[in-house]
mmCIF file of C-alpha atoms in Angstrom:
data_model
loop_
_atom_site.group_PDB
_atom_site.id
_atom_site.type_symbol
_atom_site.label_atom_id
_atom_site.label_comp_id
_atom_site.label_asym_id
_atom_site.label_seq_id
_atom_site.Cartn_x
_atom_site.Cartn_y
_atom_site.Cartn_z
ATOM 1 C CA MET A 1 -13.424 -14.021 -15.994
ATOM 2 C CA LYS A 2 -14.357 -11.040 -13.806
ATOM 3 C CA ASN A 3 -11.557 -8.497 -13.437
ATOM 4 C CA ILE A 4 -11.124 -8.304 -9.670
ATOM 5 C CA LEU A 5 -8.962 -5.211 -10.018
ATOM 6 C CA ASP A 6 -12.003 -3.293 -11.213
ATOM 7 C CA SER A 7 -14.486 -4.944 -8.878
ATOM 8 C CA GLY A 8 -16.203 -2.549 -6.541
ATOM 9 C CA ASP A 9 -17.162 -5.308 -4.100
ATOM 10 C CA PHE A 10 -13.556 -6.501 -3.646
ATOM 11 C CA LEU A 11 -12.703 -4.187 -0.747
ATOM 12 C CA PRO A 12 -9.747 -3.936 1.665
ATOM 13 C CA ASP A 13 -10.167 -5.607 5.054
ATOM 14 C CA ASP A 14 -10.436 -2.361 6.958
ATOM 15 C CA ILE A 15 -13.205 -0.905 4.757
ATOM 16 C CA SER A 16 -15.069 -4.065 3.778
ATOM 17 C CA ASP A 17 -18.717 -4.211 4.788
ATOM 18 C CA SER A 18 -18.729 -8.004 4.798
ATOM 19 C CA SER A 19 -16.688 -10.494 6.803
ATOM 20 C CA SER A 20 -17.458 -13.435 4.535
ATOM 21 C CA ASP A 21 -14.896 -14.838 2.127
ATOM 22 C CA ILE A 22 -15.275 -14.112 -1.588
ATOM 23 C CA HIS A 23 -14.568 -17.072 -3.842
ATOM 24 C CA PHE A 24 -13.957 -16.918 -7.602
ATOM 25 C CA SER A 25 -14.495 -19.861 -9.879
ATOM 26 C CA ALA A 26 -11.728 -20.187 -12.464
ATOM 27 C CA SER A 27 -10.400 -22.914 -14.690
ATOM 28 C CA HIS A 28 -6.767 -23.439 -15.630
ATOM 29 C CA ASN A 29 -7.464 -21.947 -19.062
ATOM 30 C CA GLU A 30 -8.982 -18.813 -17.589
ATOM 31 C CA CYS A 31 -6.012 -18.420 -15.267
ATOM 32 C CA ASP A 32 -3.407 -18.783 -18.000
ATOM 33 C CA LEU A 33 -2.954 -15.061 -18.594
ATOM 34 C CA SER A 34 0.664 -15.320 -19.740
ATOM 35 C CA GLY A 35 0.101 -17.086 -23.053
ATOM 36 C CA SER A 36 0.015 -14.121 -25.415
ATOM 37 C CA GLU A 37 2.946 -11.980 -26.483
ATOM 38 C CA SER A 38 1.285 -8.871 -25.060
ATOM 39 C CA ASN A 39 1.028 -10.469 -21.626
ATOM 40 C CA LYS A 40 4.596 -11.720 -21.786
ATOM 41 C CA LYS A 41 5.765 -8.180 -22.457
ATOM 42 C CA LEU A 42 3.922 -7.088 -19.327
ATOM 43 C CA PHE A 43 6.567 -8.613 -17.117
ATOM 44 C CA GLY A 44 10.356 -8.557 -16.989
ATOM 45 C CA HIS A 45 13.091 -7.450 -14.645
ATOM 46 C CA ILE A 46 11.535 -4.416 -12.988
ATOM 47 C CA TYR A 47 13.355 -4.565 -9.643
ATOM 48 C CA ARG A 48 15.500 -1.474 -9.415
ATOM 49 C CA THR A 49 16.427 1.348 -7.101
ATOM 50 C CA SER A 50 13.431 3.664 -7.149
ATOM 51 C CA SER A 51 13.142 7.384 -6.501
ATOM 52 C CA VAL A 52 11.444 6.514 -3.199
ATOM 53 C CA LEU A 53 14.874 5.876 -1.752
ATOM 54 C CA ASP A 54 16.275 9.356 -2.295
ATOM 55 C CA GLY A 55 13.462 11.040 -0.413
ATOM 56 C CA HIS A 56 12.067 12.888 -3.446
ATOM 57 C CA SER A 57 9.091 10.616 -3.949
ATOM 58 C CA THR A 58 6.720 8.298 -2.084
ATOM 59 C CA PRO A 59 4.880 5.095 -3.011
ATOM 60 C CA GLU A 60 1.724 7.217 -3.350
ATOM 61 C CA THR A 61 3.315 9.432 -6.019
ATOM 62 C CA LEU A 62 4.903 6.433 -7.737
ATOM 63 C CA ALA A 63 1.454 4.883 -7.968
ATOM 64 C CA GLN A 64 0.331 7.804 -10.108
ATOM 65 C CA GLN A 65 3.062 7.208 -12.692
ATOM 66 C CA HIS A 66 2.609 4.967 -15.713
ATOM 67 C CA SER A 67 5.871 3.021 -15.692
ATOM 68 C CA GLN A 68 5.996 -0.507 -14.308
ATOM 69 C CA LEU A 69 7.982 -0.679 -11.097
ATOM 70 C CA ALA A 70 8.540 -3.087 -8.224
ATOM 71 C CA TYR A 71 9.460 -1.501 -4.899
ATOM 72 C CA PRO A 72 10.689 -4.065 -2.291
ATOM 73 C CA HIS A 73 10.898 -2.935 1.330
ATOM 74 C CA ILE A 74 10.479 -4.003 4.958
ATOM 75 C CA ASP A 75 6.974 -3.348 6.242
ATOM 76 C CA HIS A 76 6.935 -4.643 9.835
ATOM 77 C CA ILE A 77 9.421 -5.575 12.566
ATOM 78 C CA SER A 78 8.695 -7.125 15.965
ATOM 79 C CA PHE A 79 11.304 -8.131 18.527
ATOM 80 C CA THR A 80 11.518 -9.115 22.177
ATOM 81 C CA SER A 81 14.073 -8.557 24.884
ATOM 82 C CA ASN A 82 14.755 -9.724 28.429
ATOM 83 C CA LEU A 83 16.616 -7.072 30.400
ATOM 84 C CA PRO A 84 18.167 -7.468 33.850
ATOM 85 C CA THR A 85 18.199 -3.846 35.031
ATOM 86 C CA GLN A 86 16.285 -0.582 34.817
ATOM 87 C CA GLN A 87 19.340 0.982 33.143
ATOM 88 C CA ASP A 88 19.208 -1.631 30.363
ATOM 89 C CA TYR A 89 15.516 -0.913 29.913
ATOM 90 C CA GLN A 90 16.093 2.820 29.509
ATOM 91 C CA ALA A 91 19.041 2.220 27.167
ATOM 92 C CA LEU A 92 16.970 0.018 24.842
ATOM 93 C CA ILE A 93 14.097 2.522 24.692
ATOM 94 C CA THR A 94 16.609 5.254 23.836
ATOM 95 C CA LEU A 95 18.174 3.057 21.139
ATOM 96 C CA VAL A 96 14.780 2.328 19.559
ATOM 97 C CA ALA A 97 13.866 6.037 19.603
ATOM 98 C CA ASN A 98 17.197 6.990 18.034
ATOM 99 C CA THR A 99 16.912 4.248 15.404
ATOM 100 C CA PHE A 100 13.292 4.638 14.314
ATOM 101 C CA GLY A 101 12.356 8.054 15.646
ATOM 102 C CA GLY A 102 9.436 8.866 17.907
ATOM 103 C CA ILE A 103 9.126 9.962 21.522
ATOM 104 C CA PRO A 104 8.060 7.352 24.091
ATOM 105 C CA GLY A 105 4.937 8.249 26.014
ATOM 106 C CA SER A 106 3.916 7.407 29.550
ATOM 107 C CA PRO A 107 3.414 3.774 30.633
ATOM 108 C CA TYR A 108 -0.133 2.522 31.105
ATOM 109 C CA PRO A 109 -1.496 -0.809 32.399
ATOM 110 C CA VAL A 110 -2.734 -3.396 29.883
ATOM 111 C CA LYS A 111 -3.468 -7.081 29.660
ATOM 112 C CA THR A 112 -2.261 -8.033 26.206
ATOM 113 C CA GLN A 113 -1.859 -11.632 25.104
ATOM 114 C CA ALA A 114 0.958 -11.868 22.565
ATOM 115 C CA LYS A 115 2.457 -14.999 21.057
ATOM 116 C CA ALA A 116 5.895 -15.717 22.400
ATOM 117 C CA PRO A 117 8.591 -17.044 20.015
ATOM 118 C CA GLN A 118 8.274 -20.619 21.274
ATOM 119 C CA ASN A 119 4.696 -20.965 19.970
ATOM 120 C CA THR A 120 4.342 -24.148 17.878
ATOM 121 C CA GLY A 121 0.893 -23.466 16.457
ATOM 122 C CA ASN A 122 -0.912 -26.328 18.227
ATOM 123 C CA ASN A 123 -4.344 -24.833 18.734
ATOM 124 C CA ASN A 124 -5.518 -27.726 20.929
ATOM 125 C CA ARG A 125 -3.425 -26.493 23.842
ATOM 126 C CA THR A 126 -4.264 -23.740 26.305
ATOM 127 C CA LYS A 127 -3.086 -20.219 25.611
ATOM 128 C CA LYS A 128 -0.405 -20.586 28.266
ATOM 129 C CA GLU A 129 0.822 -23.855 26.742
ATOM 130 C CA ARG A 130 0.790 -22.296 23.248
ATOM 131 C CA GLY A 131 3.285 -19.655 24.351
ATOM 132 C CA TYR A 132 1.000 -16.690 25.004
ATOM 133 C CA GLN A 133 2.590 -14.145 27.294
ATOM 134 C CA LEU A 134 0.698 -11.646 29.391
ATOM 135 C CA TYR A 135 2.207 -8.166 29.316
ATOM 136 C CA SER A 136 1.170 -5.876 32.141
ATOM 137 C CA HIS A 137 2.162 -2.449 30.814
ATOM 138 C CA ALA A 138 2.558 -0.642 27.515
ATOM 139 C CA ILE A 139 4.136 2.490 26.065
ATOM 140 C CA ASP A 140 3.138 4.148 22.801
ATOM 141 C CA PHE A 141 5.708 6.178 20.881
ATOM 142 C CA SER A 142 4.600 9.364 19.168
ATOM 143 C CA ASN A 143 5.240 7.857 15.712
ATOM 144 C CA GLY A 144 3.325 4.584 16.223
ATOM 145 C CA ILE A 145 5.898 2.217 17.747
ATOM 146 C CA HIS A 146 4.281 0.067 20.436
ATOM 147 C CA LEU A 147 6.076 -1.417 23.454
ATOM 148 C CA GLU A 148 4.610 -3.990 25.826
ATOM 149 C CA TYR A 149 6.447 -5.152 28.918
ATOM 150 C CA SER A 150 5.977 -7.003 32.171
ATOM 151 C CA TYR A 151 7.769 -7.804 35.374
ATOM 152 C CA PRO A 152 8.061 -11.568 35.948
ATOM 153 C CA THR A 153 6.055 -13.162 38.723
ATOM 154 C CA LYS A 154 7.690 -15.114 41.518
ATOM 155 C CA ALA A 155 6.630 -18.327 39.781
ATOM 156 C CA ASP A 156 8.739 -17.448 36.732
ATOM 157 C CA ASN A 157 12.046 -17.850 38.596
ATOM 158 C CA SER A 158 13.461 -15.539 35.948
ATOM 159 C CA PRO A 159 16.857 -13.870 36.404
ATOM 160 C CA PHE A 160 15.606 -10.921 34.369
ATOM 161 C CA ALA A 161 13.621 -7.980 35.683
ATOM 162 C CA LEU A 162 11.794 -7.067 32.478
ATOM 163 C CA LYS A 163 10.261 -8.862 29.509
ATOM 164 C CA MET A 164 9.650 -6.560 26.547
ATOM 165 C CA ARG A 165 8.046 -6.746 23.105
ATOM 166 C CA PHE A 166 8.438 -3.966 20.523
ATOM 167 C CA THR A 167 6.285 -3.567 17.413
ATOM 168 C CA VAL A 168 7.533 -1.283 14.618
ATOM 169 C CA PRO A 169 4.675 -0.962 12.073
ATOM 170 C CA GLY A 170 4.807 -0.169 8.374
ATOM 171 C CA SER A 171 3.757 3.438 9.014
ATOM 172 C CA VAL A 172 7.074 3.974 10.831
ATOM 173 C CA LEU A 173 9.258 1.946 8.470
ATOM 174 C CA GLY A 174 7.667 3.706 5.495
ATOM 175 C CA GLN A 175 9.307 6.944 6.630
ATOM 176 C CA LEU A 176 12.735 5.350 6.125
ATOM 177 C CA SER A 177 14.544 4.543 2.916
ATOM 178 C CA VAL A 178 15.306 0.884 2.256
ATOM 179 C CA LEU A 179 18.932 1.551 3.173
ATOM 180 C CA GLN A 180 17.832 3.063 6.493
ATOM 181 C CA GLN A 181 15.574 0.059 7.137
ATOM 182 C CA ILE A 182 18.540 -2.292 6.690
ATOM 183 C CA GLN A 183 20.738 -0.132 8.906
ATOM 184 C CA ALA A 184 18.046 -0.192 11.607
ATOM 185 C CA LEU A 185 17.853 -3.989 11.414
ATOM 186 C CA LYS A 186 21.631 -4.249 11.721
ATOM 187 C CA THR A 187 21.495 -2.057 14.825
ATOM 188 C CA LEU A 188 18.850 -4.283 16.422
ATOM 189 C CA LEU A 189 20.661 -7.529 15.576
ATOM 190 C CA ALA A 190 23.858 -6.174 17.153
ATOM 191 C CA THR A 191 22.057 -5.296 20.392
ATOM 192 C CA PRO A 192 22.454 -7.805 23.287
ATOM 193 C CA ASN A 193 19.314 -9.595 24.523
ATOM 194 C CA VAL A 194 17.272 -8.688 21.432
ATOM 195 C CA THR A 195 15.455 -11.452 19.519
ATOM 196 C CA LEU A 196 13.664 -10.868 16.225
ATOM 197 C CA THR A 197 10.169 -12.424 16.311
ATOM 198 C CA ARG A 198 8.499 -11.122 13.143
ATOM 199 C CA VAL A 199 9.397 -9.398 9.892
ATOM 200 C CA ASP A 200 7.194 -8.559 6.917
ATOM 201 C CA LEU A 201 8.952 -8.339 3.545
ATOM 202 C CA SER A 202 6.822 -6.511 0.984
ATOM 203 C CA ILE A 203 6.970 -5.741 -2.709
ATOM 204 C CA ASP A 204 4.787 -2.991 -4.140
ATOM 205 C CA PHE A 205 3.985 -3.616 -7.799
ATOM 206 C CA PHE A 206 2.925 -0.547 -9.749
ATOM 207 C CA ASN A 207 1.050 -0.673 -13.067
ATOM 208 C CA PHE A 208 0.593 -4.443 -13.439
ATOM 209 C CA PRO A 209 -3.135 -4.539 -14.219
ATOM 210 C CA GLU A 210 -3.554 -8.338 -14.366
ATOM 211 C CA LEU A 211 -1.333 -9.361 -11.473
ATOM 212 C CA LEU A 212 -3.977 -9.568 -8.753
ATOM 213 C CA ALA A 213 -6.081 -11.788 -11.021
ATOM 214 C CA LYS A 214 -3.092 -14.086 -11.546
ATOM 215 C CA PHE A 215 -2.626 -14.624 -7.820
ATOM 216 C CA GLU A 216 -6.345 -15.257 -7.339
ATOM 217 C CA CYS A 217 -6.385 -17.735 -10.226
ATOM 218 C CA ALA A 218 -3.411 -19.556 -8.700
ATOM 219 C CA ARG A 219 -5.288 -19.771 -5.398
ATOM 220 C CA ALA A 220 -8.559 -20.866 -6.991
ATOM 221 C CA THR A 221 -6.890 -23.647 -9.005
ATOM 222 C CA SER A 222 -4.417 -24.679 -6.252
ATOM 223 C CA SER A 223 -1.493 -23.803 -8.543
ATOM 224 C CA PHE A 224 0.859 -23.042 -5.673
ATOM 225 C CA PHE A 225 3.036 -24.627 -2.989
ATOM 226 C CA GLY A 226 3.797 -23.541 0.564
ATOM 227 C CA ALA A 227 0.377 -23.553 2.236
ATOM 228 C CA THR A 228 -2.586 -25.826 2.783
ATOM 229 C CA LYS A 229 -5.048 -23.085 3.699
ATOM 230 C CA THR A 230 -6.083 -20.114 1.583
ATOM 231 C CA ARG A 231 -8.900 -17.608 1.738
ATOM 232 C CA VAL A 232 -10.081 -14.281 0.361
ATOM 233 C CA VAL A 233 -11.374 -11.624 2.752
ATOM 234 C CA GLY A 234 -12.216 -8.207 1.392
ATOM 235 C CA SER A 235 -9.492 -7.337 -1.098
ATOM 236 C CA THR A 236 -6.871 -9.579 0.518
ATOM 237 C CA ILE A 237 -5.824 -13.013 -0.752
ATOM 238 C CA TYR A 238 -4.252 -15.131 1.994
ATOM 239 C CA PHE A 239 -1.895 -18.057 1.473
ATOM 240 C CA GLY A 240 -1.328 -19.808 4.791
ATOM 241 C CA SER A 241 -2.972 -19.673 8.207
ATOM 242 C CA LYS A 242 -2.854 -16.592 10.441
ATOM 243 C CA ASP A 243 -1.408 -18.842 13.171
ATOM 244 C CA SER A 244 1.396 -20.100 10.938
ATOM 245 C CA ASP A 245 4.955 -18.798 11.137
ATOM 246 C CA LYS A 246 4.712 -17.875 7.451
ATOM 247 C CA GLN A 247 1.841 -16.263 5.589
ATOM 248 C CA LEU A 248 1.567 -14.496 2.235
ATOM 249 C CA ARG A 249 -0.925 -11.694 1.686
ATOM 250 C CA ILE A 250 -1.757 -10.145 -1.693
ATOM 251 C CA TYR A 251 -3.987 -7.076 -1.860
ATOM 252 C CA ASP A 252 -4.928 -3.985 -3.802
ATOM 253 C CA LYS A 253 -3.143 -1.206 -1.930
ATOM 254 C CA ALA A 254 -4.628 1.529 -4.103
ATOM 255 C CA LEU A 255 -8.135 0.376 -3.254
ATOM 256 C CA GLN A 256 -7.259 0.325 0.432
ATOM 257 C CA LEU A 257 -5.970 3.913 0.259
ATOM 258 C CA LYS A 258 -8.835 4.954 -2.046
ATOM 259 C CA ILE A 259 -6.563 6.328 -4.754
ATOM 260 C CA ASN A 260 -7.002 5.901 -8.495
ATOM 261 C CA SER A 261 -3.975 3.828 -9.530
ATOM 262 C CA GLN A 262 -2.705 0.295 -10.040
ATOM 263 C CA TRP A 263 -0.815 -0.563 -6.864
ATOM 264 C CA LEU A 264 -0.613 -4.180 -5.691
ATOM 265 C CA ARG A 265 1.143 -5.233 -2.499
ATOM 266 C CA TYR A 266 2.838 -8.626 -2.070
ATOM 267 C CA GLU A 267 3.441 -9.099 1.669
ATOM 268 C CA LEU A 268 5.319 -12.042 3.164
ATOM 269 C CA GLN A 269 4.950 -12.320 6.936
ATOM 270 C CA LEU A 270 7.567 -14.437 8.737
ATOM 271 C CA ARG A 271 7.669 -15.211 12.445
ATOM 272 C CA ASN A 272 10.174 -16.658 14.888
ATOM 273 C CA ASP A 273 12.870 -18.866 13.283
ATOM 274 C CA TYR A 274 11.579 -18.045 9.791
ATOM 275 C CA SER A 275 12.138 -14.332 10.408
ATOM 276 C CA ILE A 276 15.605 -14.830 11.900
ATOM 277 C CA LYS A 277 16.811 -17.076 9.057
ATOM 278 C CA ALA A 278 15.322 -14.775 6.416
ATOM 279 C CA ILE A 279 17.125 -11.721 7.760
ATOM 280 C CA ASP A 280 20.366 -13.693 8.073
ATOM 281 C CA ALA A 281 20.030 -14.667 4.390
ATOM 282 C CA LEU A 282 19.154 -11.071 3.462
ATOM 283 C CA MET A 283 22.245 -9.689 5.208
ATOM 284 C CA LYS A 284 24.445 -12.264 3.491
ATOM 285 C CA LEU A 285 23.154 -11.237 0.056
ATOM 286 C CA ILE A 286 23.801 -7.576 0.838
ATOM 287 C CA ASN A 287 27.266 -8.285 2.249
ATOM 288 C CA ASP A 288 28.039 -10.231 -0.937
ATOM 289 C CA GLY A 289 27.317 -7.088 -2.956
ATOM 290 C CA GLU A 290 23.703 -7.537 -4.060
ATOM 291 C CA ASN A 291 21.540 -4.459 -4.548
ATOM 292 C CA ILE A 292 19.509 -3.966 -1.355
ATOM 293 C CA SER A 293 16.136 -3.691 -3.101
ATOM 294 C CA VAL A 294 16.820 -6.784 -5.199
ATOM 295 C CA ALA A 295 18.052 -8.671 -2.105
ATOM 296 C CA ILE A 296 14.758 -8.020 -0.294
ATOM 297 C CA ALA A 297 12.819 -9.163 -3.367
ATOM 298 C CA LEU A 298 14.926 -12.336 -3.641
ATOM 299 C CA ILE A 299 14.182 -13.328 -0.043
ATOM 300 C CA ALA A 300 10.494 -12.326 -0.249
ATOM 301 C CA THR A 301 9.946 -14.522 -3.328
ATOM 302 C CA ASP A 302 12.166 -17.445 -2.267
ATOM 303 C CA GLU A 303 10.551 -20.757 -3.202
ATOM 304 C CA LYS A 304 11.186 -22.156 0.274
ATOM 305 C CA TYR A 305 8.269 -20.019 1.493
ATOM 306 C CA PHE A 306 5.804 -20.019 -1.399
ATOM 307 C CA ASP A 307 5.962 -20.964 -5.059
ATOM 308 C CA PHE A 308 3.493 -20.797 -7.924
ATOM 309 C CA LYS A 309 3.542 -23.870 -10.155
ATOM 310 C CA ASP A 310 1.157 -25.752 -12.389
ATOM 311 C CA LYS A 311 0.368 -28.904 -10.416
ATOM 312 C CA THR A 312 0.912 -31.451 -13.161
ATOM 313 C CA ASN A 313 2.658 -33.874 -10.809
ATOM 314 C CA LYS A 314 2.304 -34.839 -7.148
ATOM 315 C CA LYS A 315 5.989 -34.113 -6.626
ATOM 316 C CA ARG A 316 6.763 -30.431 -6.279
ATOM 317 C CA ASP A 317 10.146 -30.554 -8.038
ATOM 318 C CA ARG A 318 8.548 -32.105 -11.128
ATOM 319 C CA CYS A 319 5.990 -29.338 -11.577
ATOM 320 C CA LYS A 320 6.659 -26.484 -13.975
ATOM 321 C CA ARG A 321 6.709 -23.008 -12.474
ATOM 322 C CA SER A 322 3.894 -20.824 -13.787
ATOM 323 C CA ASP A 323 5.072 -18.597 -16.627
ATOM 324 C CA TRP A 324 3.729 -15.386 -15.124
ATOM 325 C CA TRP A 325 5.540 -16.046 -11.826
ATOM 326 C CA GLU A 326 8.776 -17.107 -13.535
ATOM 327 C CA GLN A 327 8.858 -13.876 -15.519
ATOM 328 C CA LEU A 328 8.152 -11.785 -12.426
ATOM 329 C CA LEU A 329 10.887 -13.223 -10.188
ATOM 330 C CA PRO A 330 13.945 -11.051 -9.489
ATOM 331 C CA GLN A 331 17.366 -12.211 -10.674
ATOM 332 C CA LYS A 332 20.520 -12.323 -8.568
ATOM 333 C CA ASN A 333 23.505 -10.143 -9.464
ATOM 334 C CA THR A 334 21.528 -7.737 -11.597
ATOM 335 C CA THR A 335 23.110 -4.795 -13.363
ATOM 336 C CA VAL A 336 21.490 -2.391 -10.933
ATOM 337 C CA GLY A 337 24.088 -0.563 -8.858
ATOM 338 C CA LYS A 338 24.182 -0.863 -5.109
ATOM 339 C CA ILE A 339 22.249 1.685 -3.081
#
């Protein structure tokens, strides 16, 4: 089977010169990469507090090392808010700036259609019926945070003066340690009139040369649960629809950044109720004493979202979990100390 890690035509979305999907033909035998002792030794419990967290290293420098490491973190946060007064508006902008950094710029007019939390994914309805909201103005922070807001029309009959939507991208969250990311989330969740609408939980796997091929084999042979639609675009493997409230993306981060290393990103995107329940479960694990990095990995790989199993039976609970995935999963109550 072709090694897609070394394939020059398997490019990241933002640098791909083709928009067509790339499909790989693979049998179950070709995808069974965990059968030998050497492959079994490839995996293990590699979730641990990394040097990224103490500020002395970055994922880019970790990617140049030779040790196997899994680095779980939060890669995206979106939230909305309805605020009754101008003072509340200013207070929330100040809180976001103090929490994530950045200086808010000047407002400018826009017409952005963003999915509101009540979207149900029925594509047969109009954009208004599907929960799209039109924001009239936007503010860009100096560090990349994006704010969209609008004043309600008379037809809204809304008691609130402002409707706001904040987007905190991975470039901003990547400047924070995992502990700081959790502290920022706690600050947001404790803020009145703030509703989480999206969170991306990511795991960066360093120095696992066959892992991308394993995910692609699972997709090609339908050896997974949690989605009915999959596709490959550029260097990204998608499990689930872009309109779904849950989607899993697997891609070669090193190829995207054009660096010579083995760096694979596992990225679980959760929206609306999925995001709220996931963060609630994450906070419970942390409050119960779990290591923060391991807690993020546990939620990101929870079988309720996606699972990789050999489909030997129509019933999910009767199918055996794929060996490579079983060996890669984090374990609760590890010996790693708390951050």
